[in-house]
Amino acid sequence: MKIIGLTGQSGAGKGTVASLFAEHGIPAVDTDAVYHELLIPPSPCLDELTAEFTDAILAPDGTLDRQALAALVFEQTEIGQQRHKRLNEITHRYVIERTIALLAEYEKQGCKAAIIDAPLLIEAGLHHKCDQVIAVLADRDVRIARLMQRDNRSREQICARLNAQPDVSFYIEHANMLIYNNGTEQELRSCVARLLQEVLK
């Protein structure tokens, strides 16, 4: 089974690209969904995060308060950067283990290819498990507008999150294929169809 890594900038349309691959019969392991599932109590991952960042990251019902955690790790300070690094060190271990197990299930089902849909594919080292890596990119203003609409957050909050992510050169360096998603959905569909032929050669 071919493994395709799918990553890219927030708001660039990575999720849409994954759904277009799914229309062609290529399933995906969505690492964001895996991460959320792993944090449902009782959760060893959440326990480890709480030990690191204190109960301040928990909601009254004992689940993760995502906004409280985001405020800590996306803080534009050196401490914020250290917290962000530590968050990734903890969560990547759990996500990688579960992702590998889900890929094994797809292979048992006879899938010819599967996608690892991961915003931190490269940072987590998951790109080493991929036959191809596709990065989805878009202009910053386009991404900000999409994220403000999708997440109902302020421009300031969105920019803080984007500033914590790698720049375009990082994705160009590590990806085999690039998708620039500044246009229409039809243009994106055509691009994905062409890439799929390349990937499955």
Coordinates of C-alpha atoms in Angstrom, one line a residue:
M1 CA 0.0 0.0 0.0
K2 CA 1.3 3.4 -0.9
I3 CA 1.3 6.0 1.9
I4 CA 0.8 9.6 0.9
G5 CA 1.6 12.3 3.4
L6 CA -0.6 15.4 3.2
T7 CA 0.3 18.5 5.1
G8 CA 0.3 22.3 4.6
Q9 CA -0.5 25.6 6.0
S10 CA -3.6 26.3 8.1
G11 CA -6.4 27.6 6.0
A12 CA -4.8 26.3 2.7
G13 CA -7.4 23.6 2.2
K14 CA -5.7 20.4 3.3
G15 CA -9.0 18.9 4.5
T16 CA -10.7 19.6 1.2
V17 CA -7.8 18.0 -0.7
A18 CA -8.2 14.9 1.6
S19 CA -11.9 14.7 0.8
L20 CA -11.2 14.9 -2.9
F21 CA -8.8 12.0 -2.6
A22 CA -11.5 10.1 -0.7
E23 CA -13.8 10.6 -3.7
H24 CA -11.2 8.6 -5.7
G25 CA -11.2 5.8 -3.1
I26 CA -8.1 6.9 -1.2
P27 CA -8.9 6.9 2.6
A28 CA -7.2 9.1 5.1
V29 CA -6.0 9.0 8.6
D30 CA -6.9 12.5 9.9
T31 CA -4.4 13.1 12.7
D32 CA -6.4 16.0 14.1
A33 CA -9.3 13.6 14.6
V34 CA -7.0 11.0 16.1
Y35 CA -5.6 13.6 18.5
H36 CA -9.1 14.7 19.6
E37 CA -10.1 11.0 20.1
L38 CA -7.0 10.4 22.2
L39 CA -7.9 13.2 24.5
I40 CA -11.3 11.8 25.5
P41 CA -11.1 10.9 29.2
P42 CA -9.9 8.5 30.5
S43 CA -6.8 9.4 28.5
P44 CA -3.1 8.8 29.2
C45 CA -2.3 11.6 26.7
L46 CA -4.5 14.1 28.6
D47 CA -3.0 13.0 31.9
E48 CA 0.5 13.6 30.6
L49 CA -0.5 17.1 29.3
T50 CA -2.1 18.0 32.6
A51 CA 1.0 16.9 34.5
E52 CA 3.0 19.2 32.2
F53 CA 0.7 22.2 32.0
T54 CA -1.4 21.8 35.2
D55 CA -5.2 21.6 35.7
A56 CA -5.4 25.1 34.1
I57 CA -5.9 23.4 30.7
L58 CA -8.9 21.4 31.9
A59 CA -12.6 22.3 31.6
P60 CA -14.8 21.8 34.7
D61 CA -16.0 18.5 33.3
G62 CA -12.4 17.2 33.1
T63 CA -12.0 17.4 29.4
L64 CA -9.4 19.5 27.6
D65 CA -10.0 23.3 27.5
R66 CA -8.6 23.8 24.0
Q67 CA -8.6 27.6 24.2
A68 CA -6.8 27.6 27.6
L69 CA -4.1 25.3 26.1
A70 CA -3.9 27.3 22.9
A71 CA -3.4 30.5 25.0
L72 CA -0.3 28.9 26.6
V73 CA 1.3 27.3 23.6
F74 CA 0.7 30.0 21.0
E75 CA 1.9 32.8 23.3
Q76 CA 4.4 34.9 21.3
T77 CA 7.2 34.6 23.8
E78 CA 10.2 32.3 24.3
I79 CA 8.2 30.5 27.0
G80 CA 5.3 30.0 24.6
Q81 CA 7.6 28.5 22.1
Q82 CA 9.0 26.1 24.7
R83 CA 5.5 25.1 25.7
H84 CA 4.6 24.5 22.1
K85 CA 7.6 22.3 21.6
R86 CA 6.7 20.3 24.7
L87 CA 3.1 19.9 23.7
N88 CA 4.2 18.4 20.4
E89 CA 6.7 16.1 22.1
I90 CA 4.0 14.7 24.2
T91 CA 1.2 14.4 21.7
H92 CA 3.2 13.2 18.7
R93 CA 4.0 9.9 20.4
Y94 CA 0.4 9.0 21.0
V95 CA -0.8 10.2 17.5
I96 CA 2.0 8.3 15.6
E97 CA 1.2 5.1 17.4
R98 CA -2.5 5.3 16.6
T99 CA -1.9 6.5 13.0
I100 CA 0.3 3.5 12.3
A101 CA -2.4 1.1 13.7
L102 CA -5.1 2.7 11.5
L103 CA -2.9 2.5 8.4
A104 CA -2.3 -1.2 9.1
E105 CA -6.1 -1.6 9.1
Y106 CA -6.5 0.1 5.7
E107 CA -3.8 -2.2 4.3
K108 CA -5.6 -5.3 5.6
Q109 CA -8.7 -4.0 3.8
G110 CA -6.8 -4.1 0.5
C111 CA -6.5 -0.3 0.0
K112 CA -4.0 0.5 -2.8
A113 CA -3.1 3.8 -1.1
A114 CA -3.9 5.8 2.1
I115 CA -3.3 9.3 3.2
I116 CA -1.8 10.6 6.5
D117 CA -3.6 13.9 6.8
A118 CA -1.4 15.8 9.3
P119 CA -0.6 19.5 9.8
L120 CA 2.5 18.5 11.6
L121 CA 3.4 15.6 9.4
I122 CA 7.1 16.7 8.9
E123 CA 7.6 18.0 12.5
A124 CA 6.3 14.7 13.9
G125 CA 8.6 12.7 11.6
L126 CA 5.7 11.0 9.9
H127 CA 6.9 12.0 6.5
H128 CA 9.6 9.3 6.8
K129 CA 6.8 6.7 6.6
C130 CA 5.4 8.2 3.4
D131 CA 6.1 7.3 -0.3
Q132 CA 5.1 10.8 -1.3
V133 CA 4.5 14.0 0.6
I134 CA 2.0 16.6 -0.7
A135 CA 1.9 20.1 0.8
V136 CA -1.1 22.4 0.3
L137 CA -0.3 26.1 0.2
A138 CA -2.2 29.3 -0.2
D139 CA -1.5 33.0 0.1
R140 CA -1.6 34.3 3.7
D141 CA -4.5 36.7 3.1
V142 CA -6.5 33.9 1.6
R143 CA -5.8 31.6 4.6
I144 CA -6.6 34.3 7.1
A145 CA -10.0 35.0 5.5
R146 CA -10.8 31.3 5.4
L147 CA -9.8 30.7 9.0
M148 CA -11.7 33.7 10.3
Q149 CA -14.8 32.4 8.6
R150 CA -14.3 28.8 9.7
D151 CA -13.2 29.2 13.3
N152 CA -15.1 32.4 14.2
R153 CA -11.9 33.9 15.7
S154 CA -10.4 37.3 15.4
R155 CA -7.8 38.2 12.9
E156 CA -5.3 38.7 15.8
Q157 CA -5.9 35.2 17.1
I158 CA -5.6 33.7 13.6
C159 CA -2.4 35.6 12.9
A160 CA -0.9 34.4 16.2
R161 CA -1.5 30.8 15.2
L162 CA -0.1 31.3 11.7
N163 CA 3.0 33.0 13.0
A164 CA 3.7 29.9 15.0
Q165 CA 3.8 27.7 11.9
P166 CA 6.6 27.2 9.4
D167 CA 6.9 29.4 6.3
V168 CA 6.4 28.3 2.7
S169 CA 10.1 27.4 2.2
F170 CA 9.8 24.7 4.9
Y171 CA 7.1 22.9 2.9
I172 CA 8.8 23.4 -0.4
E173 CA 12.0 21.8 1.1
H174 CA 10.2 18.7 2.5
A175 CA 7.4 18.0 0.1
N176 CA 7.6 16.0 -3.2
M177 CA 4.5 17.7 -4.6
L178 CA 2.9 21.1 -4.0
I179 CA -0.7 22.3 -4.4
Y180 CA -1.3 26.0 -4.5
N181 CA -5.0 26.5 -3.5
N182 CA -5.8 30.1 -4.2
G183 CA -8.4 29.5 -6.8
T184 CA -11.8 27.7 -7.3
E185 CA -12.8 24.3 -6.1
Q186 CA -12.9 23.1 -9.7
E187 CA -9.3 24.1 -10.2
L188 CA -8.4 22.2 -7.0
R189 CA -10.3 19.2 -8.3
S190 CA -8.4 19.2 -11.5
C191 CA -5.1 19.5 -9.7
V192 CA -5.9 16.6 -7.3
A193 CA -6.9 14.4 -10.2
R194 CA -3.6 15.1 -12.0
L195 CA -1.6 14.5 -8.8
L196 CA -3.4 11.2 -8.1
Q197 CA -2.2 9.8 -11.5
E198 CA 1.4 10.7 -10.6
V199 CA 1.1 9.3 -7.0
L200 CA -0.3 6.0 -8.2
K201 CA 2.1 5.4 -11.0

